[in-house]
MMTF fields as JSON, N, C-alpha, C and O atoms, coordinates in Angstrom:
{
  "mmtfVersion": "1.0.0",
  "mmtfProducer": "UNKNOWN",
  "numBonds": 535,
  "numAtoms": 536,
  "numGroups": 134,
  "numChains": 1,
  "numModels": 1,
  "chainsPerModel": [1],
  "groupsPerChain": [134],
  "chainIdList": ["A"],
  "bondAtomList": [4, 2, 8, 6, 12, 10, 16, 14, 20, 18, 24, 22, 28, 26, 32, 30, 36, 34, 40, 38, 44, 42, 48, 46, 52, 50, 56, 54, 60, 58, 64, 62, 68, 66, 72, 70, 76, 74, 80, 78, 84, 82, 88, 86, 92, 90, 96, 94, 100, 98, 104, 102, 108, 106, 112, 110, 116, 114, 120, 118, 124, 122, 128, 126, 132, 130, 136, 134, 140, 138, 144, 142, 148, 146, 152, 150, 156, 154, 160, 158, 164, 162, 168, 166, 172, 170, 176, 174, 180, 178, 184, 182, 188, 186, 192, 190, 196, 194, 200, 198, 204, 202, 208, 206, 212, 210, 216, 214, 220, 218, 224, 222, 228, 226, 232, 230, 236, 234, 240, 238, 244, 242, 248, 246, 252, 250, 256, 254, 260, 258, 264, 262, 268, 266, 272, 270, 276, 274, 280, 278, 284, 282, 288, 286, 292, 290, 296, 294, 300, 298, 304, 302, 308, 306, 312, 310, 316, 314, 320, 318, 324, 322, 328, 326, 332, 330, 336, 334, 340, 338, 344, 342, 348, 346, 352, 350, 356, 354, 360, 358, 364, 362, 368, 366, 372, 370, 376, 374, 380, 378, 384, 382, 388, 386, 392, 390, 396, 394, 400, 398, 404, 402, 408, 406, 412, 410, 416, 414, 420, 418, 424, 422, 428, 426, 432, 430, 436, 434, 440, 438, 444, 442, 448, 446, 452, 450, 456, 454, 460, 458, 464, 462, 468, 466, 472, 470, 476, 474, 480, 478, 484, 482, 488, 486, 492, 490, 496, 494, 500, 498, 504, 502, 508, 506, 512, 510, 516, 514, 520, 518, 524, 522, 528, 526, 532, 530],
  "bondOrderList": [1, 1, 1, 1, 1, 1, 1, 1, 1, 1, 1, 1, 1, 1, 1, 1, 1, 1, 1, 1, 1, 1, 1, 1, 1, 1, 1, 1, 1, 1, 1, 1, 1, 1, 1, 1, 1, 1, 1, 1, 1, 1, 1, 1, 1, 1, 1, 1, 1, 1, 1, 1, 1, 1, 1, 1, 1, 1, 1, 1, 1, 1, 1, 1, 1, 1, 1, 1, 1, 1, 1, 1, 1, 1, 1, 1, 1, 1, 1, 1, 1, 1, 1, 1, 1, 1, 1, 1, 1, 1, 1, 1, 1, 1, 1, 1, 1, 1, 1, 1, 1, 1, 1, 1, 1, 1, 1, 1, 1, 1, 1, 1, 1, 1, 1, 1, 1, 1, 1, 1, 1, 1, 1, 1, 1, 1, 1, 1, 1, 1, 1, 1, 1],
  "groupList": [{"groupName": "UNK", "atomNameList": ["N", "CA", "C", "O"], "elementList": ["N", "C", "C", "O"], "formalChargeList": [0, 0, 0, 0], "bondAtomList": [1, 0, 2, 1, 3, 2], "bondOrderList": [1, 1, 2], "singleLetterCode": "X", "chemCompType": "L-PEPTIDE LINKING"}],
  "groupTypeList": [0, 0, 0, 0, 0, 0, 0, 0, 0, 0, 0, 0, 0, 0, 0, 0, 0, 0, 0, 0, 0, 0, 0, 0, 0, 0, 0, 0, 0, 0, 0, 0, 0, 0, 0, 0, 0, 0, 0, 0, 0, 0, 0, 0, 0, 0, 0, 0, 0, 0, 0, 0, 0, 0, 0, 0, 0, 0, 0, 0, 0, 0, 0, 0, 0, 0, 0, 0, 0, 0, 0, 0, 0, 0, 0, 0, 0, 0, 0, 0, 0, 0, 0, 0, 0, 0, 0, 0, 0, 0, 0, 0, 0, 0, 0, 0, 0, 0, 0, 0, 0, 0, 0, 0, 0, 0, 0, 0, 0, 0, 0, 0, 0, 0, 0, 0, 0, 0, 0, 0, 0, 0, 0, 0, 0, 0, 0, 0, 0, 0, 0, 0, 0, 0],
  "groupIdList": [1, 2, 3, 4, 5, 6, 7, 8, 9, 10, 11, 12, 13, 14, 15, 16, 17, 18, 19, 20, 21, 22, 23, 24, 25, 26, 27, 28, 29, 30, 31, 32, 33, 34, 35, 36, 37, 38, 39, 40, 41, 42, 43, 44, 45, 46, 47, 48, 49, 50, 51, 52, 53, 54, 55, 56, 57, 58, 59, 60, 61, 62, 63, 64, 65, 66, 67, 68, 69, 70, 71, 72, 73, 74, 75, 76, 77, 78, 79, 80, 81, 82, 83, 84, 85, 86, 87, 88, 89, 90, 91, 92, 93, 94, 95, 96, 97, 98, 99, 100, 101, 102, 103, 104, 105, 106, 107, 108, 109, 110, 111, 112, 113, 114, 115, 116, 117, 118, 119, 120, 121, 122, 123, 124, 125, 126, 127, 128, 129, 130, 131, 132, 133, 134],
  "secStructList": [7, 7, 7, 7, 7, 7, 6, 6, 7, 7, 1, 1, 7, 7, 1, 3, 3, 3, 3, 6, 6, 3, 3, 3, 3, 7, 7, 7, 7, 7, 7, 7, 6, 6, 1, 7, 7, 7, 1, 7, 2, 2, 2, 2, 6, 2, 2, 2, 2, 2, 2, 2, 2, 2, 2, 2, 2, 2, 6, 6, 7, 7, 4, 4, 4, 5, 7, 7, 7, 3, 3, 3, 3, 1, 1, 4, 4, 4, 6, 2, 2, 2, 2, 2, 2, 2, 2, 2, 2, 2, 1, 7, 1, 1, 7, 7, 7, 7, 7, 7, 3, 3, 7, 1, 7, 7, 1, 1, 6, 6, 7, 7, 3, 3, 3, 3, 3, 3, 3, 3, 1, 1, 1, 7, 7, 7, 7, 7, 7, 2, 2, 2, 2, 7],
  "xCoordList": [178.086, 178.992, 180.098, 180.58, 180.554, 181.529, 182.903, 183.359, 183.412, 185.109, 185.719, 185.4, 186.803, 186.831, 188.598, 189.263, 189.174, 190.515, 191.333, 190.818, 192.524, 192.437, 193.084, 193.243, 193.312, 193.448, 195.056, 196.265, 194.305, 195.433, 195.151, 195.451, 194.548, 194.669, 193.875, 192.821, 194.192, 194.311, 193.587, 193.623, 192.84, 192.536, 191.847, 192.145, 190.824, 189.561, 190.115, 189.422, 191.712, 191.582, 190.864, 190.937, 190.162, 189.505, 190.586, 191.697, 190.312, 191.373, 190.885, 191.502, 189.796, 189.226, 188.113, 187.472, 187.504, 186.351, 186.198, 187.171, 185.029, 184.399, 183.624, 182.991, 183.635, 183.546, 183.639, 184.459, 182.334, 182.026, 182.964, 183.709, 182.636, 182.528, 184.023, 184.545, 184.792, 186.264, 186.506, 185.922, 187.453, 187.537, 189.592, 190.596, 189.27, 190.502, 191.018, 190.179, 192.327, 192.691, 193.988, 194.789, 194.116, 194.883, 196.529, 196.693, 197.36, 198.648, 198.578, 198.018, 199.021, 198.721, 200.459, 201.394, 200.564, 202.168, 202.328, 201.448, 203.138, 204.237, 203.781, 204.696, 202.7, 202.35, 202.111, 201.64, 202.295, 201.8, 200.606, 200.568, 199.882, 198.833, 198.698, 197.916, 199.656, 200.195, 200.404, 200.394, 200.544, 201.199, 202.853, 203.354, 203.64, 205.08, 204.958, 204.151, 206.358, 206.664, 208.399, 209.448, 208.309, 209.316, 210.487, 210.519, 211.4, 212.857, 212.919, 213.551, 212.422, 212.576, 211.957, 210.797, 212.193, 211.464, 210.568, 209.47, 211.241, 210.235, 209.568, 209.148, 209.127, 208.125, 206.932, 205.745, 207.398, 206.645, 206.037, 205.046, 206.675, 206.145, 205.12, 204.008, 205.042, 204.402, 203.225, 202.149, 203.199, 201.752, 201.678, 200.618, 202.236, 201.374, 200.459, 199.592, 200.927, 200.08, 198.725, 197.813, 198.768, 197.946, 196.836, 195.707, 197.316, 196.578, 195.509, 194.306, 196.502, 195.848, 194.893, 193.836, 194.896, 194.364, 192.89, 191.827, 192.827, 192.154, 191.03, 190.025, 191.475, 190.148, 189.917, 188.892, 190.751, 189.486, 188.957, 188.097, 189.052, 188.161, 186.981, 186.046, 187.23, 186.329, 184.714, 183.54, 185.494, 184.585, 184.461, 184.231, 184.718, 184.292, 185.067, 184.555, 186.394, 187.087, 189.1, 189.689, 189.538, 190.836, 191.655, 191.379, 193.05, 193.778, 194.061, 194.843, 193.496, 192.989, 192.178, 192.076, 191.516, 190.298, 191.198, 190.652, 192.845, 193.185, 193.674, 194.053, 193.495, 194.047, 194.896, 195.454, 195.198, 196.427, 197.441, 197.05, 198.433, 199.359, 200.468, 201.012, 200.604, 201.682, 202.272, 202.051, 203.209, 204.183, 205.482, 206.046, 205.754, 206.783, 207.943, 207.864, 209.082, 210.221, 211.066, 211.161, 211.672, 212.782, 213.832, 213.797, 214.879, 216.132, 215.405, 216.606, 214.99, 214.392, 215.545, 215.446, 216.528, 217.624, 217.891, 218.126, 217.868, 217.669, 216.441, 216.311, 215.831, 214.434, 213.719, 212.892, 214.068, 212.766, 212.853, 212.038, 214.07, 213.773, 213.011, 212.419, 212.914, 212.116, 210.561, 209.674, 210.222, 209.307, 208.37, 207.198, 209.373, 208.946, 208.41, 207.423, 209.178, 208.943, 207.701, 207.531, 206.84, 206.028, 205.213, 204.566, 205.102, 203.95, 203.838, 202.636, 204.405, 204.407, 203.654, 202.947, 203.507, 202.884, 201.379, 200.37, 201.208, 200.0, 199.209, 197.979, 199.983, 199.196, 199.481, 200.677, 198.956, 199.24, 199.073, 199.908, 197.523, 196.919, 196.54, 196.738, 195.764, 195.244, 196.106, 195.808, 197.055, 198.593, 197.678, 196.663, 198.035, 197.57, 198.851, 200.027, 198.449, 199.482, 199.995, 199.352, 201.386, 202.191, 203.254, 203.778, 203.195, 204.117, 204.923, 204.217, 206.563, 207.559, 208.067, 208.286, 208.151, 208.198, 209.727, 209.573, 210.416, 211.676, 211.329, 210.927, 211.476, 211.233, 212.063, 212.591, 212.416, 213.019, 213.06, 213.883, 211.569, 210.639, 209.506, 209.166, 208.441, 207.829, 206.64, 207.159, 205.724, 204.515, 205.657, 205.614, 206.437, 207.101, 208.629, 208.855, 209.624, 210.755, 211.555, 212.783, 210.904, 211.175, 210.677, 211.101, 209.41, 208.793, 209.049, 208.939, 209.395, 210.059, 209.632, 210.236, 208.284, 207.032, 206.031, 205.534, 205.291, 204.06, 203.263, 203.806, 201.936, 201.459, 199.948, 198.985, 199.918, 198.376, 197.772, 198.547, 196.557, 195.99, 194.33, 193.609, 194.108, 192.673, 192.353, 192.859, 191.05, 190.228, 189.14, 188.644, 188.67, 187.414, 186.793, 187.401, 185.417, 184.544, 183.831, 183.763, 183.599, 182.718, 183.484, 182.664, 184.616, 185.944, 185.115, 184.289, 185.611, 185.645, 185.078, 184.402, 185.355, 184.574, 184.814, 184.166, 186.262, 186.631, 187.354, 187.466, 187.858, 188.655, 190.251, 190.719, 190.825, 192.127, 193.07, 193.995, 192.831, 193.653, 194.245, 193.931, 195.138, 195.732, 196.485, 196.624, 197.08, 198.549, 197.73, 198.419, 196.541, 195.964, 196.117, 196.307, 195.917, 195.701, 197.09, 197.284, 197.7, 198.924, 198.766, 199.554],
  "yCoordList": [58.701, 58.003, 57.38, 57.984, 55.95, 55.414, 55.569, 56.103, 55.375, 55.98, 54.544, 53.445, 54.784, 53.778, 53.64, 54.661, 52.471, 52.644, 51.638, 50.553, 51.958, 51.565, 49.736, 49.219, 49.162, 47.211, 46.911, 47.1, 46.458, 46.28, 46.781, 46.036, 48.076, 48.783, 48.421, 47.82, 48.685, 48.32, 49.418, 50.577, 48.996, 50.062, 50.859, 51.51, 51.571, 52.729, 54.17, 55.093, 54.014, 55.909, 55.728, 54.926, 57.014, 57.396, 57.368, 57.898, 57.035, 57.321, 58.409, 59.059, 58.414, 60.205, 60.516, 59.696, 61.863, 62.223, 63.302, 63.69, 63.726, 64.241, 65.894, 65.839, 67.192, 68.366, 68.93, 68.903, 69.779, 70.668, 70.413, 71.197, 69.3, 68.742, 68.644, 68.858, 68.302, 67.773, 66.852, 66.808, 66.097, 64.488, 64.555, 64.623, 64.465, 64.76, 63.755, 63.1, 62.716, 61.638, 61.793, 62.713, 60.885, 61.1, 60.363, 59.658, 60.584, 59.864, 58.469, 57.508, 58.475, 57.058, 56.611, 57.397, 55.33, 54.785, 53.391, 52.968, 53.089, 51.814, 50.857, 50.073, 49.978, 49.032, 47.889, 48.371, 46.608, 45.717, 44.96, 44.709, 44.608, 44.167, 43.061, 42.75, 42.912, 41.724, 42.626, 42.381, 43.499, 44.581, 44.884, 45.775, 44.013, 43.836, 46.011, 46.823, 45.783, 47.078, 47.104, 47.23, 46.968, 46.762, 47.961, 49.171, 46.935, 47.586, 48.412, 49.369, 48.655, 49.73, 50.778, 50.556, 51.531, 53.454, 52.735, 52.202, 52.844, 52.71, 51.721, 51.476, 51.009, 49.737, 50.494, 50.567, 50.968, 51.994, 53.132, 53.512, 53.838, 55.143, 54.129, 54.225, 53.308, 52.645, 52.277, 52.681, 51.518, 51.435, 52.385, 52.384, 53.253, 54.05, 55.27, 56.035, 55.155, 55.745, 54.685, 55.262, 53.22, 52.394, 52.517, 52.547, 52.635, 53.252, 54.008, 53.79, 55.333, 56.704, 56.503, 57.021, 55.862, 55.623, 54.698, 55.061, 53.803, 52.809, 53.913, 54.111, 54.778, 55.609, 56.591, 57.248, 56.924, 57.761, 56.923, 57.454, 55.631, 55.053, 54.363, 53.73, 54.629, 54.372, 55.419, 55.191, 56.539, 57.887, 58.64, 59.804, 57.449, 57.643, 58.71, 59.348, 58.808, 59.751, 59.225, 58.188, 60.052, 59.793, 60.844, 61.914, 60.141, 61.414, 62.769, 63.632, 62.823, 64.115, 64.965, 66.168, 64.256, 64.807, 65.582, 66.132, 65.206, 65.48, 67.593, 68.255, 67.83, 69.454, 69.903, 70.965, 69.357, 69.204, 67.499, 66.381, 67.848, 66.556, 67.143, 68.247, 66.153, 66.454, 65.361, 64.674, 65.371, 64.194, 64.403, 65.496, 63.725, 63.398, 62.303, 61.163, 63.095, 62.226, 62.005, 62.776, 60.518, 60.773, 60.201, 59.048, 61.089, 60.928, 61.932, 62.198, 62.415, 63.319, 63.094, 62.639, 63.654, 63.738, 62.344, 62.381, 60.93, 59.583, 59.225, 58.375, 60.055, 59.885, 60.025, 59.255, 61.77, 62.254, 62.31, 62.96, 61.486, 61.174, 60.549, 60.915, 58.854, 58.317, 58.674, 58.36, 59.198, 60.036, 60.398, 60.055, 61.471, 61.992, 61.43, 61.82, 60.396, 59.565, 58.478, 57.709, 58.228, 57.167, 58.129, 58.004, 59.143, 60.473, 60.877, 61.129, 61.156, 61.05, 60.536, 61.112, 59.34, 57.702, 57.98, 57.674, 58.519, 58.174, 59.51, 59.53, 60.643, 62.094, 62.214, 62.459, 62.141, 62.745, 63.918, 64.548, 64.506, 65.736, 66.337, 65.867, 67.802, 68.298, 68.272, 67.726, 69.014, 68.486, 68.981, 69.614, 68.682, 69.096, 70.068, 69.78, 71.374, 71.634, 70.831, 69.862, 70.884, 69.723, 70.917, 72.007, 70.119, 70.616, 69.629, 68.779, 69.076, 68.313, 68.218, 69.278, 67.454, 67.817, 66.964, 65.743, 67.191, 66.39, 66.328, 67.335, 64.529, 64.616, 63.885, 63.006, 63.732, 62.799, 61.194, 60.419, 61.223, 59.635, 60.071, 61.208, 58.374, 58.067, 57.521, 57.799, 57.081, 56.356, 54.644, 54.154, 53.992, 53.139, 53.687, 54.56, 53.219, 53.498, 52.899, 52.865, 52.426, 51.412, 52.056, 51.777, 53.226, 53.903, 55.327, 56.38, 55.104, 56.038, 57.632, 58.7, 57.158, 57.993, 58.006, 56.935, 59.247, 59.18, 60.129, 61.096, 59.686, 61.052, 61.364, 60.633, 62.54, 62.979, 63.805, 64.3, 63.778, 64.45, 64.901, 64.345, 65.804, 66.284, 66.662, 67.337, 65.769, 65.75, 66.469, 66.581, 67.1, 68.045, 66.741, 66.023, 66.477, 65.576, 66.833, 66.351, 67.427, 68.086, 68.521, 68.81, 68.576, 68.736, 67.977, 68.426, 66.57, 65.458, 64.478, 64.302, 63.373, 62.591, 61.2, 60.161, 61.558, 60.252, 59.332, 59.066, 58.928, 57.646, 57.424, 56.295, 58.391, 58.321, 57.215, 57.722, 56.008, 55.065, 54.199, 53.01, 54.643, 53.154, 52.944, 51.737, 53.669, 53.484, 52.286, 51.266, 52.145, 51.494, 50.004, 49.13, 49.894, 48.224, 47.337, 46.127, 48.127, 47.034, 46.064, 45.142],
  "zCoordList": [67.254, 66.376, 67.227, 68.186, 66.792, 67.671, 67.702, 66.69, 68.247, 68.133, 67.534, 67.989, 66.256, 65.92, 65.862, 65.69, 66.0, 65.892, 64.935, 64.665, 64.449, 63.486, 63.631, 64.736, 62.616, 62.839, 63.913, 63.774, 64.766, 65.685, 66.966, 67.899, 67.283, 68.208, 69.613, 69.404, 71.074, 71.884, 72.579, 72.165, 73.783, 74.575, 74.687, 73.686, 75.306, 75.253, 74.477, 74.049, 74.449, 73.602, 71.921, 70.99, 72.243, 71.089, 69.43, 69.438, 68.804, 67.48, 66.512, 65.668, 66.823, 66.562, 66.915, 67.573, 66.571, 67.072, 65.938, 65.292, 65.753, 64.695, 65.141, 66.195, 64.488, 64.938, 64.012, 63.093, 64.308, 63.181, 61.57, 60.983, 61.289, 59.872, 59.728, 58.634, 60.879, 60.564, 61.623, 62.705, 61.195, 61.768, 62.192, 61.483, 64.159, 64.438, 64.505, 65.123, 64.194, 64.153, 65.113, 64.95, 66.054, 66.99, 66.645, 65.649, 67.373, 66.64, 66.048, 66.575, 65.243, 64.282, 64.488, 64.335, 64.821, 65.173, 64.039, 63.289, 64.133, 63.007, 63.552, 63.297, 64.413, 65.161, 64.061, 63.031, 64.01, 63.662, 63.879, 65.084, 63.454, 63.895, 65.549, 66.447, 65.205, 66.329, 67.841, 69.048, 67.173, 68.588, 68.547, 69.234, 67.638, 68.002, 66.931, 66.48, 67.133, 66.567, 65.737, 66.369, 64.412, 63.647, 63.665, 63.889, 63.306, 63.78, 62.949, 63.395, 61.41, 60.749, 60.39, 60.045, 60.354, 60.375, 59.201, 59.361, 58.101, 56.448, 56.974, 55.844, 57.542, 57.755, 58.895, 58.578, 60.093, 60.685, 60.458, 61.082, 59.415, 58.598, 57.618, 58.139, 56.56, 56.082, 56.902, 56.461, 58.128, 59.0, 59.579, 60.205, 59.739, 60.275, 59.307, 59.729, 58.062, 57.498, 56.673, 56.08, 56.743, 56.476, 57.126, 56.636, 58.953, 60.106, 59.811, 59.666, 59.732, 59.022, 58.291, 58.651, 57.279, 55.989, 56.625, 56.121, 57.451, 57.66, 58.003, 57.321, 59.503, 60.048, 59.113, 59.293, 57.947, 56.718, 56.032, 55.329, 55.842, 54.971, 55.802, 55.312, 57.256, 58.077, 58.251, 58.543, 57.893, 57.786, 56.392, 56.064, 55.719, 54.084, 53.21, 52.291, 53.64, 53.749, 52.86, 53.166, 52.064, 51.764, 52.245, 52.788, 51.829, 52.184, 51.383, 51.781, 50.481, 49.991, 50.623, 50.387, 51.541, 52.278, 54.114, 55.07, 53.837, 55.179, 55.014, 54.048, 55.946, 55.665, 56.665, 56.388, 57.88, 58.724, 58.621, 58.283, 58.95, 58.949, 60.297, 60.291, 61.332, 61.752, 62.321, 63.318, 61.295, 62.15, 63.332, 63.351, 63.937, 65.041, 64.754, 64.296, 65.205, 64.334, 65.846, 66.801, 65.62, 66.851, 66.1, 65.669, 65.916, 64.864, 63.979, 63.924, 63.544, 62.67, 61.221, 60.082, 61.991, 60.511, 59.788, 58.58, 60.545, 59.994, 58.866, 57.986, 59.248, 58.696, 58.019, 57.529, 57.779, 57.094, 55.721, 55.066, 55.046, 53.715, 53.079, 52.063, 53.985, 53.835, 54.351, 53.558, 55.401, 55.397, 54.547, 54.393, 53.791, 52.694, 51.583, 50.96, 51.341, 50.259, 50.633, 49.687, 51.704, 51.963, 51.612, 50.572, 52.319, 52.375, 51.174, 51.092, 49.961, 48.502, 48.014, 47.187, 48.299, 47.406, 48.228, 47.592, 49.549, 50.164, 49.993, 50.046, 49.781, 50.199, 48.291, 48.136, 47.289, 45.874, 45.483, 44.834, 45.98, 45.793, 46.862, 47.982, 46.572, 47.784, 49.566, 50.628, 49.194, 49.994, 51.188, 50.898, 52.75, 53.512, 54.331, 54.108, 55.404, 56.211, 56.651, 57.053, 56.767, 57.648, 58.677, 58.447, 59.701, 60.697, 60.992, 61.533, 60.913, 61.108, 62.91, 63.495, 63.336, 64.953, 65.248, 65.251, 65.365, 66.091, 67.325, 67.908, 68.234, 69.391, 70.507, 69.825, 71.515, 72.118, 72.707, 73.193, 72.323, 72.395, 72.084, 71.757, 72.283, 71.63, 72.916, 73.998, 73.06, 73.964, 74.164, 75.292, 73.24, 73.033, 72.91, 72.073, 73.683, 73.328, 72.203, 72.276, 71.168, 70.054, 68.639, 67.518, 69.081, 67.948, 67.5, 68.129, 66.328, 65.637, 65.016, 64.917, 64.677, 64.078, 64.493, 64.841, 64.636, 65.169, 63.978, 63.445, 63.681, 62.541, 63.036, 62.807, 63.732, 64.123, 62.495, 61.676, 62.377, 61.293, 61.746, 62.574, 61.1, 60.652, 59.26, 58.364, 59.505, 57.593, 57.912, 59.033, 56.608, 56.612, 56.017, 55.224, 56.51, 55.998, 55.004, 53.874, 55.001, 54.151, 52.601, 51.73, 52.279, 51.185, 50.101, 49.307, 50.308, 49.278, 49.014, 48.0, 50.258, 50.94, 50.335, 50.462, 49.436, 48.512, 49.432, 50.629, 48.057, 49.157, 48.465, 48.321, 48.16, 47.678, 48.773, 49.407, 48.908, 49.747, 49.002, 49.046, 48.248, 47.507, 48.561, 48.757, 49.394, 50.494, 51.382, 51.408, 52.061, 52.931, 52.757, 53.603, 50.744, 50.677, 50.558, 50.432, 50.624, 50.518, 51.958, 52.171]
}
């Protein structure tokens, strides 16, 4: 199976890989398709969970179907309201563990959020992505 990454993305790293019937998704970032990277958190938390969203609907998969979440914050305390509130609209049911990470940077010194996840392919197998089509 091919490693697939999500619209925009650059470069040979894998954006996930698949194991014993769960699908590890590697940090998902606020990138624009273009490559630029927007000045605001809520616009970056927004793609990057579109991101997210893209490689489960790539593997036939929603975010109901995720059972870890961990995001990375730099400003953490700036942030994680809105955070919260994107992750609301995108995660509805079937909440997954989340671990909150405050950090000091980013792969980009411009990026704000980073969100790694793992989905059980074997759970659901839906496609809870309304967050993806905007």
């Amino acid at each position: 199976m091919a490693d697939v990454g999500p619209p925009g993305a650059r470069g040979p790293a894998p954006f996930r890989r698949t194991a014993g019937g769960l699908v590890f998704i590697s940090g998902q970032v606020g990138i624009r398709p273009d490559g630029t990277v927007p000045d605001s958190v809520e616009e970056q938390i927004e793609l990057a969970f579109r991101r997210l969203g893209a490689v489960l609907v790539h593997e036939g998969l929603g975010f109901e179907d995720l059972v870890e979440l961990v995001s990375y914050h730099v400003r953490i305390d700036e942030q994680l309201g809105a955070f919260r509130e994107i992750k609301a609209r995108c995660i509805t049911r079937e909440f997954p563990a989340w671990t909150i990470l405050g950090v000091a940077s980013l792969a980009r010194p411009n990026l704000l959020v980073e969100i790694k996840a793992v989905a059980a392919a074997w759970v659901h197998g839906g496609r809870d992505a309304d967050c993806i089509a905007r």
